C-alpha atoms as a printed R data frame, in Angstrom:
    type eleno elety resid chain resno       x       y      z
1   ATOM     1    CA   GLY     A     1 -17.496   3.383 80.349
2   ATOM     2    CA   VAL     A     2 -15.860   6.791 80.398
3   ATOM     3    CA   PRO     A     3 -14.844   7.963 76.899
4   ATOM     4    CA   THR     A     4 -11.597   9.849 76.489
5   ATOM     5    CA   LEU     A     5 -10.708  12.622 74.067
6   ATOM     6    CA   TRP     A     6  -6.980  13.350 73.714
7   ATOM     7    CA   GLY     A     7  -6.286  13.004 77.401
8   ATOM     8    CA   HIS     A     8  -9.606  14.409 78.694
9   ATOM     9    CA   SER     A     9 -12.168  12.163 80.389
10  ATOM    10    CA   ARG     A    10 -15.868  12.802 80.813
11  ATOM    11    CA   ASP     A    11 -18.924  10.528 81.026
12  ATOM    12    CA   MET     A    12 -21.204  11.657 78.220
13  ATOM    13    CA   SER     A    13 -22.998   8.358 77.561
14  ATOM    14    CA   THR     A    14 -21.335   7.735 74.203
15  ATOM    15    CA   SER     A    15 -23.600   5.287 72.419
16  ATOM    16    CA   LYS     A    16 -25.709   4.763 69.338
17  ATOM    17    CA   ARG     A    17 -28.288   7.112 70.855
18  ATOM    18    CA   ASN     A    18 -26.058  10.116 70.188
19  ATOM    19    CA   PRO     A    19 -26.246  11.209 66.535
20  ATOM    20    CA   HIS     A    20 -23.029  11.370 64.554
21  ATOM    21    CA   VAL     A    21 -22.497  13.652 61.561
22  ATOM    22    CA   TYR     A    22 -19.699  14.034 59.040
23  ATOM    23    CA   GLN     A    23 -18.103  16.782 56.973
24  ATOM    24    CA   ASP     A    24 -15.928  15.904 53.963
25  ATOM    25    CA   ILE     A    25 -13.247  18.581 53.622
26  ATOM    26    CA   THR     A    26 -11.477  19.876 50.525
27  ATOM    27    CA   ILE     A    27  -8.549  22.296 50.553
28  ATOM    28    CA   ASP     A    28  -7.997  24.325 47.405
29  ATOM    29    CA   GLY     A    29 -10.416  21.970 45.653
30  ATOM    30    CA   LYS     A    30  -8.509  18.810 46.659
31  ATOM    31    CA   LYS     A    31 -10.017  16.073 48.851
32  ATOM    32    CA   THR     A    32  -8.432  16.153 52.293
33  ATOM    33    CA   GLY     A    33 -10.444  13.860 54.546
34  ATOM    34    CA   ARG     A    34 -13.541  13.408 56.687
35  ATOM    35    CA   ILE     A    35 -14.335  14.875 60.106
36  ATOM    36    CA   VAL     A    36 -16.838  12.827 62.149
37  ATOM    37    CA   ILE     A    37 -18.527  14.567 65.081
38  ATOM    38    CA   GLU     A    38 -20.573  13.103 67.926
39  ATOM    39    CA   LEU     A    39 -23.459  15.329 69.062
40  ATOM    40    CA   PHE     A    40 -24.497  15.191 72.730
41  ATOM    41    CA   SER     A    41 -28.221  15.387 72.107
42  ATOM    42    CA   SER     A    42 -29.079  14.250 75.634
43  ATOM    43    CA   ILE     A    43 -27.383  17.385 77.003
44  ATOM    44    CA   CYS     A    44 -28.126  19.987 74.292
45  ATOM    45    CA   PRO     A    45 -30.987  18.497 72.206
46  ATOM    46    CA   ARG     A    46 -32.046  21.747 70.492
47  ATOM    47    CA   THR     A    47 -28.525  22.821 69.541
48  ATOM    48    CA   CYS     A    48 -27.639  19.310 68.344
49  ATOM    49    CA   GLU     A    49 -30.754  19.040 66.176
50  ATOM    50    CA   ASN     A    50 -29.920  22.391 64.546
51  ATOM    51    CA   PHE     A    51 -26.410  21.211 63.685
52  ATOM    52    CA   ARG     A    52 -27.550  17.742 62.540
53  ATOM    53    CA   ALA     A    53 -30.224  19.168 60.213
54  ATOM    54    CA   LEU     A    54 -27.763  21.674 58.739
55  ATOM    55    CA   CYS     A    55 -25.340  18.825 58.023
56  ATOM    56    CA   THR     A    56 -28.020  16.817 56.180
57  ATOM    57    CA   GLY     A    57 -29.538  19.906 54.529
58  ATOM    58    CA   GLU     A    58 -32.993  18.364 54.983
59  ATOM    59    CA   LYS     A    59 -34.644  21.698 55.831
60  ATOM    60    CA   SER     A    60 -33.783  23.210 52.430
61  ATOM    61    CA   VAL     A    61 -36.948  21.729 50.919
62  ATOM    62    CA   ILE     A    62 -39.123  23.100 53.719
63  ATOM    63    CA   PHE     A    63 -37.623  26.596 53.625
64  ATOM    64    CA   GLY     A    64 -37.363  26.685 49.830
65  ATOM    65    CA   ARG     A    65 -33.728  27.822 49.938
66  ATOM    66    CA   ARG     A    66 -30.320  26.487 50.821
67  ATOM    67    CA   MET     A    67 -30.189  25.498 54.481
68  ATOM    68    CA   GLY     A    68 -27.048  23.495 55.099
69  ATOM    69    CA   TYR     A    69 -23.289  23.351 55.452
70  ATOM    70    CA   GLN     A    70 -22.539  21.603 52.156
71  ATOM    71    CA   GLY     A    71 -20.529  23.985 49.974
72  ATOM    72    CA   SER     A    72 -19.725  26.405 52.799
73  ATOM    73    CA   THR     A    73 -16.198  27.168 54.040
74  ATOM    74    CA   PHE     A    74 -14.041  27.497 57.120
75  ATOM    75    CA   HIS     A    75 -13.493  31.252 56.969
76  ATOM    76    CA   ARG     A    76 -11.384  31.705 60.107
77  ATOM    77    CA   VAL     A    77  -8.380  29.717 61.359
78  ATOM    78    CA   ILE     A    78  -6.311  30.662 64.408
79  ATOM    79    CA   LYS     A    79  -3.445  28.295 65.162
80  ATOM    80    CA   GLY     A    80  -3.531  26.933 68.714
81  ATOM    81    CA   PHE     A    81  -7.059  28.283 69.264
82  ATOM    82    CA   MET     A    82  -9.822  27.159 66.884
83  ATOM    83    CA   ILE     A    83 -11.132  26.755 63.322
84  ATOM    84    CA   GLN     A    84 -14.480  28.413 62.521
85  ATOM    85    CA   GLY     A    85 -17.080  27.781 59.805
86  ATOM    86    CA   GLY     A    86 -20.819  27.438 59.238
87  ATOM    87    CA   ASP     A    87 -21.617  30.732 57.490
88  ATOM    88    CA   PHE     A    88 -23.377  29.145 54.517
89  ATOM    89    CA   THR     A    89 -24.896  32.447 53.290
90  ATOM    90    CA   HIS     A    90 -21.848  34.757 53.133
91  ATOM    91    CA   ASN     A    91 -18.824  32.565 53.997
92  ATOM    92    CA   ASP     A    92 -17.136  35.431 55.843
93  ATOM    93    CA   GLY     A    93 -18.539  35.262 59.384
94  ATOM    94    CA   THR     A    94 -21.339  37.796 58.867
95  ATOM    95    CA   GLY     A    95 -24.137  35.418 57.853
96  ATOM    96    CA   GLY     A    96 -25.791  32.079 58.500
97  ATOM    97    CA   GLU     A    97 -29.059  31.146 60.234
98  ATOM    98    CA   SER     A    98 -30.542  28.358 62.311
99  ATOM    99    CA   ILE     A    99 -33.397  25.988 61.464
100 ATOM   100    CA   PHE     A   100 -35.404  27.810 64.177
101 ATOM   101    CA   GLY     A   101 -35.011  31.256 62.595
102 ATOM   102    CA   ARG     A   102 -32.294  33.875 62.387
103 ATOM   103    CA   SER     A   103 -30.975  32.828 65.824
104 ATOM   104    CA   PHE     A   104 -31.970  30.934 68.960
105 ATOM   105    CA   PRO     A   105 -31.089  31.209 72.695
106 ATOM   106    CA   ASP     A   106 -28.157  29.589 74.495
107 ATOM   107    CA   GLU     A   107 -29.353  26.162 75.604
108 ATOM   108    CA   ASN     A   108 -26.951  25.579 78.499
109 ATOM   109    CA   PHE     A   109 -23.277  25.679 79.405
110 ATOM   110    CA   SER     A   110 -22.991  22.212 80.945
111 ATOM   111    CA   LEU     A   111 -20.094  21.119 78.736
112 ATOM   112    CA   LYS     A   112 -16.753  22.937 78.767
113 ATOM   113    CA   HIS     A   113 -14.017  23.739 76.271
114 ATOM   114    CA   GLU     A   114 -11.673  21.171 77.813
115 ATOM   115    CA   GLY     A   115  -9.167  20.599 75.027
116 ATOM   116    CA   PRO     A   116  -8.797  20.095 71.276
117 ATOM   117    CA   GLY     A   117 -11.672  18.718 69.226
118 ATOM   118    CA   TRP     A   118 -14.688  20.165 71.048
119 ATOM   119    CA   LEU     A   119 -17.571  21.515 68.953
120 ATOM   120    CA   SER     A   120 -19.085  24.804 70.121
121 ATOM   121    CA   MET     A   121 -21.476  27.440 68.791
122 ATOM   122    CA   ALA     A   122 -20.058  30.756 67.581
123 ATOM   123    CA   ASN     A   123 -22.163  33.790 68.418
124 ATOM   124    CA   ALA     A   124 -22.359  37.587 68.450
125 ATOM   125    CA   GLY     A   125 -23.216  37.724 72.143
126 ATOM   126    CA   PRO     A   126 -25.688  36.014 74.495
127 ATOM   127    CA   ASN     A   127 -28.573  34.130 72.837
128 ATOM   128    CA   THR     A   128 -27.466  34.752 69.230
129 ATOM   129    CA   ASN     A   129 -26.809  31.182 68.027
130 ATOM   130    CA   GLY     A   130 -27.285  30.647 64.290
131 ATOM   131    CA   SER     A   131 -25.333  28.194 62.153
132 ATOM   132    CA   GLN     A   132 -21.727  29.243 62.754
133 ATOM   133    CA   PHE     A   133 -19.610  26.897 64.848
134 ATOM   134    CA   PHE     A   134 -16.000  26.308 65.807
135 ATOM   135    CA   ILE     A   135 -13.793  23.351 66.721
136 ATOM   136    CA   THR     A   136 -11.246  23.955 69.468
137 ATOM   137    CA   LEU     A   137  -7.540  23.307 68.973
138 ATOM   138    CA   ALA     A   138  -6.630  23.601 72.659
139 ATOM   139    CA   THR     A   139  -8.218  24.199 76.061
140 ATOM   140    CA   THR     A   140 -10.099  27.515 75.901
141 ATOM   141    CA   SER     A   141 -11.463  27.985 79.408
142 ATOM   142    CA   HIS     A   142 -12.174  31.693 78.858
143 ATOM   143    CA   LEU     A   143 -15.014  30.672 76.501
144 ATOM   144    CA   ASN     A   144 -16.813  28.603 79.142
145 ATOM   145    CA   GLY     A   145 -20.203  30.098 80.007
146 ATOM   146    CA   LYS     A   146 -20.193  32.192 76.837
147 ATOM   147    CA   HIS     A   147 -20.445  29.578 74.062
148 ATOM   148    CA   VAL     A   148 -22.540  26.404 74.043
149 ATOM   149    CA   VAL     A   149 -20.441  23.231 73.752
150 ATOM   150    CA   PHE     A   150 -22.517  20.399 72.259
151 ATOM   151    CA   GLY     A   151 -20.242  17.894 70.483
152 ATOM   152    CA   ARG     A   152 -16.749  16.606 69.843
153 ATOM   153    CA   VAL     A   153 -14.641  15.246 67.002
154 ATOM   154    CA   VAL     A   154 -14.392  11.451 67.212
155 ATOM   155    CA   LYS     A   155 -12.607  10.908 63.880
156 ATOM   156    CA   GLY     A   156 -10.585  13.129 61.588
157 ATOM   157    CA   ILE     A   157  -8.652  15.189 64.122
158 ATOM   158    CA   ASP     A   158  -5.735  14.877 61.675
159 ATOM   159    CA   VAL     A   159  -7.844  16.783 59.115
160 ATOM   160    CA   VAL     A   160  -8.514  19.474 61.729
161 ATOM   161    CA   ARG     A   161  -4.751  19.768 62.330
162 ATOM   162    CA   ILE     A   162  -4.082  20.103 58.591
163 ATOM   163    CA   ILE     A   163  -6.536  23.032 58.480
164 ATOM   164    CA   GLU     A   164  -4.874  24.541 61.551
165 ATOM   165    CA   GLY     A   165  -1.492  24.551 59.790
166 ATOM   166    CA   LEU     A   166  -2.634  26.529 56.741
167 ATOM   167    CA   PRO     A   167  -1.240  30.063 56.276
168 ATOM   168    CA   THR     A   168  -3.756  32.872 56.738
169 ATOM   169    CA   ASN     A   169  -4.048  36.603 55.992
170 ATOM   170    CA   SER     A   170  -4.376  39.435 58.510
171 ATOM   171    CA   ASP     A   171  -8.073  38.580 59.001
172 ATOM   172    CA   ASP     A   172  -7.236  34.936 59.897
173 ATOM   173    CA   LYS     A   173  -8.752  33.739 56.617
174 ATOM   174    CA   PRO     A   174  -6.886  30.827 54.989
175 ATOM   175    CA   LEU     A   175  -4.998  31.761 51.822
176 ATOM   176    CA   VAL     A   176  -6.509  28.702 50.121
177 ATOM   177    CA   GLN     A   177 -10.178  27.772 50.303
178 ATOM   178    CA   VAL     A   178 -11.179  25.217 52.956
179 ATOM   179    CA   ALA     A   179 -14.612  23.900 52.005
180 ATOM   180    CA   ILE     A   180 -17.177  21.403 53.299
181 ATOM   181    CA   ALA     A   181 -17.690  19.522 50.044
182 ATOM   182    CA   GLU     A   182 -20.272  17.167 51.529
183 ATOM   183    CA   ALA     A   183 -21.984  16.749 54.884
184 ATOM   184    CA   GLY     A   184 -24.545  14.418 56.399
185 ATOM   185    CA   GLU     A   185 -25.396  11.981 59.155
186 ATOM   186    CA   VAL     A   186 -23.550   8.705 59.658
187 ATOM   187    CA   LEU     A   187 -24.656   5.394 61.140
188 ATOM   188    CA   VAL     A   188 -23.041   4.527 64.452
189 ATOM   189    CA   VAL     A   189 -21.604   1.005 64.691
190 ATOM   190    CA   GLU     A   190 -19.763  -1.006 67.290
191 ATOM   191    CA   ASN     A   191 -16.807  -2.398 65.382
192 ATOM   192    CA   GLU     A   192 -14.695  -1.915 62.283
193 ATOM   193    CA   GLU     A   193 -16.413  -4.564 60.144
194 ATOM   194    CA   GLU     A   194 -19.897  -3.180 60.844
195 ATOM   195    CA   GLU     A   195 -18.664   0.328 60.129
196 ATOM   196    CA   LYS     A   196 -17.217  -0.756 56.803
197 ATOM   197    CA   ASP     A   197 -20.484  -2.382 55.748
198 ATOM   198    CA   ALA     A   198 -22.647   0.510 56.978
199 ATOM   199    CA   LEU     A   199 -20.634   3.139 55.142
200 ATOM   200    CA   SER     A   200 -20.631   1.074 51.967
201 ATOM   201    CA   LYS     A   201 -24.411   0.707 52.030
202 ATOM   202    CA   GLN     A   202 -24.981   4.364 52.862
203 ATOM   203    CA   GLN     A   203 -22.757   5.651 50.068
204 ATOM   204    CA   GLY     A   204 -24.085   3.084 47.587
205 ATOM   205    CA   ASP     A   205 -20.645   2.395 46.165
206 ATOM   206    CA   ARG     A   206 -20.012  -1.170 47.274
207 ATOM   207    CA   LYS     A   207 -18.710  -3.259 44.411
208 ATOM   208    CA   ARG     A   208 -19.693  -6.870 44.034
209 ATOM   209    CA   LYS     A   209 -16.996  -9.211 42.892
210 ATOM   210    CA   ASP     A   210 -17.347 -12.472 41.025
211 ATOM   211    CA   GLY     A   211 -15.966 -15.498 42.740
212 ATOM   212    CA   GLU     A   212 -13.844 -15.692 45.841
213 ATOM   213    CA   GLU     A   213 -10.408 -14.230 46.166
214 ATOM   214    CA   SER     A   214  -7.706 -16.706 46.998
215 ATOM   215    CA   GLU     A   215  -5.756 -16.463 50.219
216 ATOM   216    CA   ALA     A   216  -2.678 -15.536 48.187
217 ATOM   217    CA   ALA     A   217  -4.521 -12.589 46.562
218 ATOM   218    CA   LYS     A   218  -5.751 -11.389 49.938
219 ATOM   219    CA   ALA     A   219  -2.217 -11.504 51.321
220 ATOM   220    CA   LYS     A   220  -0.976  -9.274 48.495
221 ATOM   221    CA   LYS     A   221  -3.838  -6.819 48.827
222 ATOM   222    CA   ILE     A   222  -2.909  -3.483 50.353
223 ATOM   223    CA   THR     A   223  -4.805  -2.933 53.568
224 ATOM   224    CA   LYS     A   224  -7.361  -0.171 53.878
225 ATOM   225    CA   ALA     A   225  -5.229   1.512 56.518
226 ATOM   226    CA   GLU     A   226  -2.246   1.603 54.163
227 ATOM   227    CA   GLN     A   227  -4.378   3.000 51.357
228 ATOM   228    CA   LEU     A   228  -5.665   5.684 53.691
229 ATOM   229    CA   ARG     A   229  -2.113   6.510 54.787
230 ATOM   230    CA   GLN     A   230  -0.954   6.843 51.181
231 ATOM   231    CA   GLN     A   231  -3.958   8.957 50.269
232 ATOM   232    CA   THR     A   232  -3.383  11.230 53.271
233 ATOM   233    CA   GLN     A   233   0.273  11.631 52.311
234 ATOM   234    CA   LYS     A   234  -0.618  12.537 48.726
235 ATOM   235    CA   THR     A   235  -3.234  14.989 49.963
236 ATOM   236    CA   LYS     A   236  -0.739  16.672 52.285
237 ATOM   237    CA   GLU     A   237   1.791  16.981 49.475
238 ATOM   238    CA   SER     A   238  -0.856  18.448 47.197
239 ATOM   239    CA   ILE     A   239  -1.948  20.917 49.875
240 ATOM   240    CA   ASP     A   240   1.673  21.915 50.560
241 ATOM   241    CA   GLU     A   241   2.102  22.619 46.851
242 ATOM   242    CA   SER     A   242  -1.049  24.754 46.790
243 ATOM   243    CA   VAL     A   243   0.117  26.685 49.845
244 ATOM   244    CA   ARG     A   244   3.564  27.239 48.295
245 ATOM   245    CA   SER     A   245   1.938  28.494 45.108
246 ATOM   246    CA   ALA     A   246  -0.228  30.914 47.080
247 ATOM   247    CA   LEU     A   247   2.795  32.222 49.004
248 ATOM   248    CA   ILE     A   248   4.862  32.559 45.797
249 ATOM   249    CA   THR     A   249   2.038  34.492 44.130
250 ATOM   250    CA   LYS     A   250   1.834  36.795 47.136
251 ATOM   251    CA   GLU     A   251   5.620  37.362 47.047
252 ATOM   252    CA   LYS     A   252   5.541  38.062 43.292
253 ATOM   253    CA   GLN     A   253   2.855  40.671 43.839
254 ATOM   254    CA   LYS     A   254   5.061  42.363 46.447
255 ATOM   255    CA   GLN     A   255   8.063  42.342 44.079
256 ATOM   256    CA   LEU     A   256   5.966  43.746 41.229
257 ATOM   257    CA   LYS     A   257   4.724  46.531 43.484
258 ATOM   258    CA   LYS     A   258   8.314  47.382 44.513
259 ATOM   259    CA   GLU     A   259   9.458  47.451 40.864
260 ATOM   260    CA   LYS     A   260   6.633  49.806 39.924
261 ATOM   261    CA   GLU     A   261   7.562  52.082 42.832
262 ATOM   262    CA   ARG     A   262  11.220  52.123 41.717
263 ATOM   263    CA   GLU     A   263  10.220  52.953 38.119
264 ATOM   264    CA   ARG     A   264   7.964  55.754 39.342
265 ATOM   265    CA   ASP     A   265  10.751  57.186 41.540
266 ATOM   266    CA   ALA     A   266  13.255  57.007 38.646
267 ATOM   267    CA   GLN     A   267  10.826  58.777 36.319
268 ATOM   268    CA   HIS     A   268  10.225  61.470 38.943
269 ATOM   269    CA   ASP     A   269  13.982  62.007 39.392
270 ATOM   270    CA   GLU     A   270  14.466  62.293 35.610
271 ATOM   271    CA   GLU     A   271  11.693  64.875 35.288
272 ATOM   272    CA   HIS     A   272  13.144  66.864 38.187
273 ATOM   273    CA   LYS     A   273  16.608  66.806 36.563
274 ATOM   274    CA   GLU     A   274  15.221  68.023 33.229
275 ATOM   275    CA   ASN     A   275  13.344  70.888 34.921
276 ATOM   276    CA   THR     A   276  16.490  72.116 36.680
277 ATOM   277    CA   MET     A   277  18.668  72.124 33.527
278 ATOM   278    CA   THR     A   278  18.891  75.148 31.138
279 ATOM   279    CA   THR     A   279  16.803  74.651 28.031
280 ATOM   280    CA   PRO     A   280  18.616  74.598 24.630
281 ATOM   281    CA   SER     A   281  16.837  77.832 23.458
282 ATOM   282    CA   ASP     A   282  18.449  79.853 26.314
283 ATOM   283    CA   THR     A   283  22.027  78.838 25.424
284 ATOM   284    CA   PRO     A   284  23.801  80.154 22.257
285 ATOM   285    CA   GLU     A   285  24.617  77.360 19.872
286 ATOM   286    CA   PRO     A   286  28.388  76.811 19.560
287 ATOM   287    CA   ASN     A   287  29.981  78.025 16.314
288 ATOM   288    CA   PRO     A   288  32.124  75.211 14.956
289 ATOM   289    CA   ASP     A   289  33.963  77.507 12.484
290 ATOM   290    CA   PRO     A   290  34.890  80.887 14.081
291 ATOM   291    CA   SER     A   291  35.379  83.747 11.587
292 ATOM   292    CA   PRO     A   292  35.822  87.580 11.626
293 ATOM   293    CA   SER     A   293  32.118  88.001 10.926
294 ATOM   294    CA   SER     A   294  31.182  85.800 13.881
295 ATOM   295    CA   SER     A   295  33.585  87.730 16.097
296 ATOM   296    CA   THR     A   296  31.990  90.995 15.015
297 ATOM   297    CA   SER     A   297  28.566  89.549 15.590
298 ATOM   298    CA   SER     A   298  29.676  88.480 19.055
299 ATOM   299    CA   SER     A   299  30.801  92.004 19.909
300 ATOM   300    CA   SER     A   300  27.569  93.501 18.692
301 ATOM   301    CA   SER     A   301  25.582  91.061 20.800
302 ATOM   302    CA   ALA     A   302  26.855  92.433 24.122
303 ATOM   303    CA   THR     A   303  24.228  93.137 26.719
304 ATOM   304    CA   PRO     A   304  22.570  96.575 26.744
305 ATOM   305    CA   SER     A   305  23.958  97.361 30.200
306 ATOM   306    CA   SER     A   306  27.507  96.766 28.932
307 ATOM   307    CA   SER     A   307  26.928  99.118 25.951
308 ATOM   308    CA   ARG     A   308  25.653 101.901 28.201
309 ATOM   309    CA   SER     A   309  28.697 101.656 30.453
310 ATOM   310    CA   THR     A   310  31.106 102.059 27.512
311 ATOM   311    CA   THR     A   311  29.228 105.081 26.110
312 ATOM   312    CA   THR     A   312  29.129 106.791 29.516
313 ATOM   313    CA   ALA     A   313  32.848 106.237 30.038
314 ATOM   314    CA   LYS     A   314  33.656 107.818 26.648
315 ATOM   315    CA   ALA     A   315  31.379 110.767 27.365
316 ATOM   316    CA   THR     A   316  33.114 111.327 30.695
317 ATOM   317    CA   GLU     A   317  36.519 111.334 29.048
318 ATOM   318    CA   LYS     A   318  35.281 113.839 26.456
319 ATOM   319    CA   SER     A   319  33.789 116.096 29.128
320 ATOM   320    CA   ASP     A   320  37.109 116.164 30.947
321 ATOM   321    CA   GLU     A   321  38.877 117.567 27.834
322 ATOM   322    CA   LYS     A   322  38.246 121.322 28.534
323 ATOM   323    CA   THR     A   323  40.101 124.343 27.198
324 ATOM   324    CA   PRO     A   324  42.257 126.340 29.597
325 ATOM   325    CA   ALA     A   325  39.677 129.147 29.530
326 ATOM   326    CA   GLN     A   326  36.917 126.722 30.486
327 ATOM   327    CA   ARG     A   327  39.018 125.303 33.302
328 ATOM   328    CA   ASN     A   328  39.571 128.802 34.680
329 ATOM   329    CA   ARG     A   329  35.863 129.570 34.544
330 ATOM   330    CA   HIS     A   330  35.146 126.340 36.356
331 ATOM   331    CA   MET     A   331  37.647 127.173 39.054
332 ATOM   332    CA   TRP     A   332  35.830 130.457 39.795
333 ATOM   333    CA   GLY     A   333  32.377 128.974 39.636
334 ATOM   334    CA   PHE     A   334  31.219 130.336 36.279
335 ATOM   335    CA   ASP     A   335  30.076 126.986 34.796
336 ATOM   336    CA   ASP     A   336  26.430 128.036 34.925
337 ATOM   337    CA   GLU     A   337  27.036 130.690 32.379
338 ATOM   338    CA   LEU     A   338  28.278 128.208 29.824
């Protein structure tokens, strides 16, 4: 048949032959859910094998170092566009490598970015594929022919949407850590019962129970779907609380910065005011008990320029007090003989 993906149809031979991988996501250290991805190995076999092996981490033993997505993060989230991860060396978009070496060529551009949920290789230009990948959140036709599309999300699109809704900084990095806690390959099954058994065997956590449960006990048992719904709700509430805490912390840092700026400005104004005021040593101290001696002292403390003016005025008055004979001599111009 023709599989559909959120309204988009395309015959890609969905079957057990296509490998399926999973990534278990945590947000701020809290379990969020699982993303299951189908890889179209019949169309992009080399690219799919790189991604599959990085999910299982099986090449780590061969290379003698970490070679896988487990523990890495989604370092870039752009709402309405895509979420990006896969840099397992630096976790900031500058690192990562493929199982074939630092990078490998573009395989083909047969598949397109037709809507949300498509898996595509991130790159730094033509033929620079490493380990970084992105999952689309909408149709991104402008990326066709530039990035290799090789898979799609078949389960866990709700987890992808939760990641999309997280607040980010100016570099599009989420304010809380979004990590791939575990990753690997999953068995592909035809129906729900087979899937339940396969996952239980693979994870090794199936519990054996003694005896048979009665029909009444089965009727009271909460269904797996209900448990999943409750768990998802709790996870969302926990994530919302973490996001609120991160935003509150950011706001507190802004307020603290503003308070420090106000204190610095107030201190600067106070220092400026003190510098412009007359210092106490330049101003005579007030005398609380005036007396004749203080009055005399005050008179004797007049400025030198004031003293010179008084002396000159008295000398002028004295010089004007001439005898009649002197005034006559002055009238006729005989002052020089005096």
